Coordinates of C-alpha atoms in Angstrom, one line a residue:
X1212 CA 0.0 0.0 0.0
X1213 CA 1.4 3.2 -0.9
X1214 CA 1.5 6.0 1.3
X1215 CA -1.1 8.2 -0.9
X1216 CA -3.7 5.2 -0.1
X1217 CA -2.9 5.0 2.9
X1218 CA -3.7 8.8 4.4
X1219 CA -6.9 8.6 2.4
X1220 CA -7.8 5.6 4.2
X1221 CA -6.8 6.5 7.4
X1222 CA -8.9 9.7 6.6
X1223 CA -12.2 7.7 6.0
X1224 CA -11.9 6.3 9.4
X1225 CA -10.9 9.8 11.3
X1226 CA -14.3 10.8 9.6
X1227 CA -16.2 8.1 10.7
X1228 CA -15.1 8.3 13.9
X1229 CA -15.2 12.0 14.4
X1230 CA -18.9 11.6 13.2
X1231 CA -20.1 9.1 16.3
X1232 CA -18.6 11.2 18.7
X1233 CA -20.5 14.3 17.0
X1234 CA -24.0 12.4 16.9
X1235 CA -23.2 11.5 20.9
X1236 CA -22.6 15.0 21.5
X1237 CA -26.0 16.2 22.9
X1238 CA -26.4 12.8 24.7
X1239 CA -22.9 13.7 27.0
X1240 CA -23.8 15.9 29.9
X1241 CA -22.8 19.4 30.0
X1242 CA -19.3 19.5 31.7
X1243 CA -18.3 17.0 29.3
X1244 CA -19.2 19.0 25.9
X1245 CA -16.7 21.0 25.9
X1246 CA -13.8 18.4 26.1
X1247 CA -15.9 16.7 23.3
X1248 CA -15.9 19.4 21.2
X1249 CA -11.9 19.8 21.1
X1250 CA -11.3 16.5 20.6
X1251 CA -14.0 16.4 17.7
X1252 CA -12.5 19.8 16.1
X1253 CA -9.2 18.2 16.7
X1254 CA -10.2 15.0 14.7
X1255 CA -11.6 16.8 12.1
X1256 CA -8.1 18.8 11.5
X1257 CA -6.3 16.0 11.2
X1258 CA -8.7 14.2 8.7
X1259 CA -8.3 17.6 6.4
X1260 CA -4.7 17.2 6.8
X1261 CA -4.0 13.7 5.6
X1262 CA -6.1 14.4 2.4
X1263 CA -3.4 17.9 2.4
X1264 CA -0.6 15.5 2.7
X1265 CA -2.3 12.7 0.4
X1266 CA -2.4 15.4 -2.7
X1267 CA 0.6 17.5 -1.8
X1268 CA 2.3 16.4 -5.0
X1269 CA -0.2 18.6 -6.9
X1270 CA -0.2 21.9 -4.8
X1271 CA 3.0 24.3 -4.0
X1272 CA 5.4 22.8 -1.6
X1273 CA 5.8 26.6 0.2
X1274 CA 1.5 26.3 0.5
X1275 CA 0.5 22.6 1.0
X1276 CA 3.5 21.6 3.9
X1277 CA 3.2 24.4 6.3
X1278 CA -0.6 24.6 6.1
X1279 CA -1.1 20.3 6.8
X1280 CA 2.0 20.1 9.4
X1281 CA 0.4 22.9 11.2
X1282 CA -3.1 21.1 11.1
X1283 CA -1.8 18.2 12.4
X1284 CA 0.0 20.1 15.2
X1285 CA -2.7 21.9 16.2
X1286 CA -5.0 18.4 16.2
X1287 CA -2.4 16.9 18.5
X1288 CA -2.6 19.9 20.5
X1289 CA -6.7 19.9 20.0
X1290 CA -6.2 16.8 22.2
X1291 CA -4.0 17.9 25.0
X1292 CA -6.7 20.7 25.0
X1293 CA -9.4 18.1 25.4
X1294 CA -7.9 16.2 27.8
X1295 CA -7.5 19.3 30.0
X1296 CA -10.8 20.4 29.6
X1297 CA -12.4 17.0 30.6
X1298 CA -10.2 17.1 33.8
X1299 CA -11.1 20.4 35.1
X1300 CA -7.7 22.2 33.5
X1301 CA -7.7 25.8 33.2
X1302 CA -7.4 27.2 29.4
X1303 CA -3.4 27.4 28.7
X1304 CA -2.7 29.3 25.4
X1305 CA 0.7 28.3 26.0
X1306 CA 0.4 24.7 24.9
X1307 CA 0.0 26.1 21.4
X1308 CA 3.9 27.2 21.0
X1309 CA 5.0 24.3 19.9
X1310 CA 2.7 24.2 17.1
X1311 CA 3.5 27.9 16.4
X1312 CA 7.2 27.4 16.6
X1313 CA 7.2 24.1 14.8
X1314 CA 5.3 25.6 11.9
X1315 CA 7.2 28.5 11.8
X1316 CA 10.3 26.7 11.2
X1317 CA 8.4 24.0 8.7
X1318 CA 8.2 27.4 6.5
X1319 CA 11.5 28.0 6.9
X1320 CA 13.1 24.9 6.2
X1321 CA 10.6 24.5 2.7
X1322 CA 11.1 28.1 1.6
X1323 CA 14.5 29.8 2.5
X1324 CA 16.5 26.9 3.3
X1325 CA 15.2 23.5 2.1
X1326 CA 16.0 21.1 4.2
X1327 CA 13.6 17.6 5.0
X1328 CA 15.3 15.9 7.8
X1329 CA 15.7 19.0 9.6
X1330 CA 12.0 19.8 9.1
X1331 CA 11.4 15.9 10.2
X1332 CA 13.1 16.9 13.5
X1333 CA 11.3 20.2 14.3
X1334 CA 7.8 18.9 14.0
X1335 CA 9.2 15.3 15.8
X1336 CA 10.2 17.9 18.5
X1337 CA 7.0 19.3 18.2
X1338 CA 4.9 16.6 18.5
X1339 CA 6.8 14.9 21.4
X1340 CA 6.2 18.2 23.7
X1341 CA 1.9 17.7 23.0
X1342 CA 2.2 14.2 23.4
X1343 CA 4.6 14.4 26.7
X1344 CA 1.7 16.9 28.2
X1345 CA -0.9 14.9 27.1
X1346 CA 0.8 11.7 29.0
X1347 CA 2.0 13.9 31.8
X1348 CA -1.9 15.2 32.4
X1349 CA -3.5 12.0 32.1
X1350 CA -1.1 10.2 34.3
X1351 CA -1.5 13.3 37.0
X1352 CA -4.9 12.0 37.7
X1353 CA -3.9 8.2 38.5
X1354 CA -5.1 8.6 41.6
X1355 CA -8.2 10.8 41.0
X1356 CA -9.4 8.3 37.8
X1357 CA -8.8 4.6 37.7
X1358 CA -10.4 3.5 34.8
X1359 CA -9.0 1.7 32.0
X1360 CA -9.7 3.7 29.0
X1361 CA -7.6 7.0 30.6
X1362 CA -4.5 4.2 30.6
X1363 CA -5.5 3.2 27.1
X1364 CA -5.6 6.4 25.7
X1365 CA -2.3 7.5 27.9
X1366 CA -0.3 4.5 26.5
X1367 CA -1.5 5.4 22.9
X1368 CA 0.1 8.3 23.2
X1369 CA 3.3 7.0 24.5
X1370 CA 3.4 4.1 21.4
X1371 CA 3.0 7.7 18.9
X1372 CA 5.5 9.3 21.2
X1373 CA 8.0 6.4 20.8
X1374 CA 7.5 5.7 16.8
X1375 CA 7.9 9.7 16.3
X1376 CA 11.5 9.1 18.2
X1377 CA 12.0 6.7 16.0
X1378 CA 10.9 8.8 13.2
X1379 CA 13.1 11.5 13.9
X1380 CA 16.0 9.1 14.1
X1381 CA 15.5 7.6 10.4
X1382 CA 15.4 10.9 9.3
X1383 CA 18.6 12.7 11.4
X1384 CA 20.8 9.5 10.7
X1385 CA 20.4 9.4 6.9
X1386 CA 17.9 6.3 6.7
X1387 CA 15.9 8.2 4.1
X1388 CA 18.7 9.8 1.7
X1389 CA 16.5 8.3 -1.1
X1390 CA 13.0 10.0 0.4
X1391 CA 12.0 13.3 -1.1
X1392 CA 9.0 14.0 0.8
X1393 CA 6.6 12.6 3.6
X1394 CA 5.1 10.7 1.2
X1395 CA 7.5 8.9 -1.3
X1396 CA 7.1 5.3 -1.4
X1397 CA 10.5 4.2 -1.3
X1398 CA 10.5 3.9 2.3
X1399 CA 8.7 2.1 4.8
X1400 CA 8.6 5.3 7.3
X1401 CA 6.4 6.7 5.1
X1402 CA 3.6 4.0 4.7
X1403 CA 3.7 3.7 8.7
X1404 CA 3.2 7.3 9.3
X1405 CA -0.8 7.8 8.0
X1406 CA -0.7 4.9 10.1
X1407 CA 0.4 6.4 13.6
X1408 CA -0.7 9.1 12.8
X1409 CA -4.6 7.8 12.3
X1410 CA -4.3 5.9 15.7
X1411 CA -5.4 8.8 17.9
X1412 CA -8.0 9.7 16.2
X1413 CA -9.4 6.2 15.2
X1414 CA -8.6 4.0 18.6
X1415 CA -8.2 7.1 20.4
X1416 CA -11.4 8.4 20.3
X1417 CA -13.1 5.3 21.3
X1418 CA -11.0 5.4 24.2
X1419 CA -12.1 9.2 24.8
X1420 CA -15.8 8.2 24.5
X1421 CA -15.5 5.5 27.4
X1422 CA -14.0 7.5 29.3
X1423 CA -16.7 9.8 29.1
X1424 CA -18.7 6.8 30.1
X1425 CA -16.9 6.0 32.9
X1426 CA -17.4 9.9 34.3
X1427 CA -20.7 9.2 33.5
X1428 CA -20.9 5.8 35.3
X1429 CA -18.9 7.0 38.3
X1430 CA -21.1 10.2 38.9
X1431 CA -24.3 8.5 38.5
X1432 CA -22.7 6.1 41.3
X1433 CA -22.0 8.9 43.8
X1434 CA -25.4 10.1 43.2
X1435 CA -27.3 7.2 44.1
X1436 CA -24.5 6.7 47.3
X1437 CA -24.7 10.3 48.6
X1438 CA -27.5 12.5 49.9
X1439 CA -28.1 15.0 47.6
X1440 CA -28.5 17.8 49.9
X1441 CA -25.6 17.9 52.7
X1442 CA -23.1 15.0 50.2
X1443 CA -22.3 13.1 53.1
X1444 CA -23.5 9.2 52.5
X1445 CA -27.0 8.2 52.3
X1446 CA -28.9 5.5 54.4
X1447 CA -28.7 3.3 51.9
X1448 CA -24.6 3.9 51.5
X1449 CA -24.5 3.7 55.8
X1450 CA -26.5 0.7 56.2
X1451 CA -24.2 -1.5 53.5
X1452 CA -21.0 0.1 55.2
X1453 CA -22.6 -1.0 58.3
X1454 CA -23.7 -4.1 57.6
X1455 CA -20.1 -5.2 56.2
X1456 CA -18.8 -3.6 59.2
X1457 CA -20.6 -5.7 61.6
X1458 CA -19.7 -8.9 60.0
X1459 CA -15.8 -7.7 59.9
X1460 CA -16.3 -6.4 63.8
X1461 CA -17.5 -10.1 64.5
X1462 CA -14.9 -11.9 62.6
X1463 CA -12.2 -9.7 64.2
X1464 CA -13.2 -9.1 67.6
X1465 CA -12.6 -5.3 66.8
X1466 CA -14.8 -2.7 68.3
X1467 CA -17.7 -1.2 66.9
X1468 CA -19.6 1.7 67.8
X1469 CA -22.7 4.0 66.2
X1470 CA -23.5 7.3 66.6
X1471 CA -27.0 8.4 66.0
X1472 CA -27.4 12.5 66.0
X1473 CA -30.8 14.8 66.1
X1474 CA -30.0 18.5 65.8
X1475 CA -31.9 20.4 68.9
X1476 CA -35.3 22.0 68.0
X1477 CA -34.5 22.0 63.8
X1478 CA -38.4 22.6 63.9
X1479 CA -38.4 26.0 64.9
X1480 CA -35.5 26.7 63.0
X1481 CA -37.7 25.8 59.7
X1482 CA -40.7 27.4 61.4
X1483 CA -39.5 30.2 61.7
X1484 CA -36.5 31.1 59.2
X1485 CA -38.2 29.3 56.1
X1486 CA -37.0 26.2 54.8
X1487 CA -34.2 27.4 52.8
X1488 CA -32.5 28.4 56.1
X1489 CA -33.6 24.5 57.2
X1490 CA -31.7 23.5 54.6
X1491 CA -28.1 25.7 55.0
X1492 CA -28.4 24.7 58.6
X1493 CA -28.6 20.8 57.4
X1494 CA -25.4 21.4 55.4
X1495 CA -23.6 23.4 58.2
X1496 CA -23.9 20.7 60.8
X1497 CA -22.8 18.2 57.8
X1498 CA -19.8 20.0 57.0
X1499 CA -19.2 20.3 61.2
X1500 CA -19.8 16.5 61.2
X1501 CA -17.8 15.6 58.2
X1502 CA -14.8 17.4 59.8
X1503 CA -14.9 16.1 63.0
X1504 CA -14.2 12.0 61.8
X1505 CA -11.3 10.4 61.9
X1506 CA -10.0 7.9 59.8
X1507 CA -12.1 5.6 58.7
X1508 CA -15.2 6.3 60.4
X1509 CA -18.6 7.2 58.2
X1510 CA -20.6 10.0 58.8
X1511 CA -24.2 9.7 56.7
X1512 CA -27.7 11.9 56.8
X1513 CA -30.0 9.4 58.0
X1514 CA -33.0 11.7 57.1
X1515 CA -34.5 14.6 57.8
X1516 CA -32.5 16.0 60.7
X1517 CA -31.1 13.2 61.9
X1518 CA -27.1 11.9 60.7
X1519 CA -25.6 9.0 61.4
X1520 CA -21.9 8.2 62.1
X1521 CA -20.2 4.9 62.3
X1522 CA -17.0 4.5 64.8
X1523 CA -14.7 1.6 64.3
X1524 CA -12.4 -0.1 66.7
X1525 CA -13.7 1.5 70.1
X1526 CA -15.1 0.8 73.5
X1527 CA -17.5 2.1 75.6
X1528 CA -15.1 5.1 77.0
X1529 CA -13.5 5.4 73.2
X1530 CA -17.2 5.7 71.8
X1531 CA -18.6 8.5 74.4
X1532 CA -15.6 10.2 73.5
X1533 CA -15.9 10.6 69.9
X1534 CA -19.7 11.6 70.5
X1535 CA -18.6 14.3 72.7
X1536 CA -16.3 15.5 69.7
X1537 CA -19.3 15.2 67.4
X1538 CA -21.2 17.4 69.4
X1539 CA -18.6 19.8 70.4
X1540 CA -17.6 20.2 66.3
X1541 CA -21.4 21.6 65.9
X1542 CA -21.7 23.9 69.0
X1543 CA -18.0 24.8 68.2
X1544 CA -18.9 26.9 65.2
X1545 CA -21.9 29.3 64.7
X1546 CA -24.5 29.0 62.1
X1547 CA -24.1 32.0 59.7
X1548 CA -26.3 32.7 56.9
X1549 CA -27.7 35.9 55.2
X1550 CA -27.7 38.4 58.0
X1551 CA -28.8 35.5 60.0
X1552 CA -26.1 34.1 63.0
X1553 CA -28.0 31.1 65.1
X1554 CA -26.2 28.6 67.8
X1555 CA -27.2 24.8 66.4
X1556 CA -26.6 22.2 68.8
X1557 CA -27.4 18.7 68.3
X1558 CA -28.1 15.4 70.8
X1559 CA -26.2 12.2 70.0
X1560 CA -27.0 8.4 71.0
X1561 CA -24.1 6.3 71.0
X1562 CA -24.4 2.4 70.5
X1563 CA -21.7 -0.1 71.3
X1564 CA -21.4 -3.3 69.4
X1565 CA -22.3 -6.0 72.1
X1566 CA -22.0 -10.2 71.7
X1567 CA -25.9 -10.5 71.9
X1568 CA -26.6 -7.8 68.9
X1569 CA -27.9 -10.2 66.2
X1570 CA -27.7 -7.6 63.2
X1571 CA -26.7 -4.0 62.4
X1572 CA -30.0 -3.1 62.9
X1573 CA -30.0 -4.0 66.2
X1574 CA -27.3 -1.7 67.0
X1575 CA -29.0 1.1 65.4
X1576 CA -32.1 0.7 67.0
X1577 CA -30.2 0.6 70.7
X1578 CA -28.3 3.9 69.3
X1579 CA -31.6 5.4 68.7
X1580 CA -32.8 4.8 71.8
X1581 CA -30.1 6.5 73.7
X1582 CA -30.7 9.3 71.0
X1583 CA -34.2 9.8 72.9
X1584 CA -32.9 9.5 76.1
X1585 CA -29.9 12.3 75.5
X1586 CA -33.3 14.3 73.7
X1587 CA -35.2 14.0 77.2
X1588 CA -32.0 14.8 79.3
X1589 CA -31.9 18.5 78.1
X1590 CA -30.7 17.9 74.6
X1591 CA -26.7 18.8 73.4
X1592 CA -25.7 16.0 75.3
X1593 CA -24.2 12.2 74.4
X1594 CA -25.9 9.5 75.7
X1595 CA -24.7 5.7 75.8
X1596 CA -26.5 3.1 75.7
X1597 CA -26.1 0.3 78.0

């Protein structure tokens, strides 16, 4: 296959692919659209550029080879862009210099001082800074996003990375003396290069659009484990993490413990402040909650006004101590809001894991029972039950 066939080929399926991600466009959510739309414009730019480099042979050298090695560049760095964008990246104009600098010097090398293995090695140069900050941004966020398509996509771009090395090297070390251009058949580079170059836009857009799907996935997972209002856990979230943490408690001997807490008179505070003021307060003494854990224990919004927090590895003493932190992290801190400023305590019912529990529930249900108990002591207190 000459090289000629090849870019038009590898053209068709840029299109094709370029044109699934743009009918899936309106069905990605909002925050992911723009990232979408890069990468799409990118594809696009490189598609145009192959067919550039496919007919160069019948359009001025000067014209054709700066305008499609700067389309290509600025695909590549359509990517990096993308890729930024779909993690959150502030806009850098910056990561368009090497595009600017390699095109600059394509024009160079073509119209003052022709020269192809030096052009080779300036857009080589060019391509290996996008590609090094495409790797380098998708590898930042190893610990942020595990899924397999962001190490798909990062290794793709280390396999270009490597073959444009290699590239580079053919070129600098007199392996193509007999090539004239990019797209003379007398070498094997040449054939391979529509190739690489098609692989990003071809295998790496599929790996864009799952990991799309896997935001997608992952967000519609924190939704249904999180309470929409506060973001702490939901019941549903607690009573699994319970549940699993009974078992492990039993297995292991270690202590467990359960904190049930009511913030004091809430009812009034809706009542009289309106419900939206309800609702601050909710998420103030979630945030005061959320704070106020330690390692691995849970805090969760049981409902309503009512939170839940679970304590590992603690006895009776260790357990009335971590209520009396709970409590003191709300009273701690003032409720501001508006021109509004209220005091918000809350009244906590602490549950120790005993040998005769038979099920989470039963722990919860003893925790709630010293809840009412701590209520009809004079509320912002901790109560154990025995």
């Amino acid at each position: 296959m000459d090289p000629q066939t090849a870019f038009l080929i590898a053209t068709l399926m840029m299109l094709a692919n370029g044109g699934v991600l743009g009918m899936m466009h309106r069905d990605l959510p909002k925050p992911l659209r723009p990232a979408a739309t890069s990468w799409r414009i990118a594809t696009l730019l490189i598609a145009g550029a192959s067919i550039l480099f496919a007919v160069q042979a019948q359009l001025p050298a000067a014209f054709i080879l700066p305008l499609s090695n700067g389309m290509v560049m600025l695909g590549f760095t359509g990517y990096w862009r993308a890729i930024r964008q779909f993690y959150g990246r502030p806009e850098n104009f910056w990561i368009a210099l090497p595009m600017v600098v390699a095109t600059t010097g394509v024009i160079w090398f073509i119209s003052v001082s022709p020269n192809l293995p030096v052009r080779v090695l300036i857009v080589s140069l060019a391509w290996l800074v996008i590609f090094g900050g495409c790797i380098a941004t998708l590898n930042a966020q190893q610990q942020r996003d595990r899924a397999i398509s962001r190490r798909v996509l990062s290794g793709m771009f280390i396999a270009d990375a490597i073959f444009v090395a290699l590239r580079a090297c053919f070129f600098a070390f007199g392996g193509a003396r007999n090539v004239n251009n990019v797209v003379d058949g007398a070498s094997w580079i040449n054939v391979a290069t529509p190739i690489m170059i098609a692989v990003l836009p071809v295998i790496g857009t599929t790996a864009f659009l799952l990991m799309c799907s896997e935001r997608i996935r992952r967000q519609w997972e924190h939704a249904a484990s999180t309470d929409y209002l506060t973001g702490l856990a939901n019941r549903r979230t607690m009573t699994d993490a319970g549940e699993n943490r009974f078992t492990s408690s039993r297995q292991t001997g270690t202590g467990l413990a359960l904190a049930v807490i009511d913030i004091d008179h809430f009812k009034s505070v809706n009542d009289q402040y309106g419900h939206d003021v309800g609702d601050s307060a909710l998420k103030h003494v979630a945030s005061r909650l959320e704070a106020a854990c330690r390692g691995p224990e849970l805090a969760a919004r049981q409902g309503g006004e009512e939170f839940v927090v679970l304590l590992d590895h603690v006895d009776t003493d260790g357990a009335h101590a971590a209520g009396e932190r709970l409590r003191q992290a709300v009273e701690a801190e003032t409720f501001a809001t508006r021109d509004l400023s209220l005091k918000i305590t809350v009244s906590i019912g602490v549950a120790v894991l005993k040998q005769d529990d038979p099920n989470f529930d039963n722990l919860l249900r003893r925790a709630d029972a010293a809840l009412y108990v701590a209520k009809a002591g004079g509320r912002n207190r901790v109560e154990v039950a025995h």
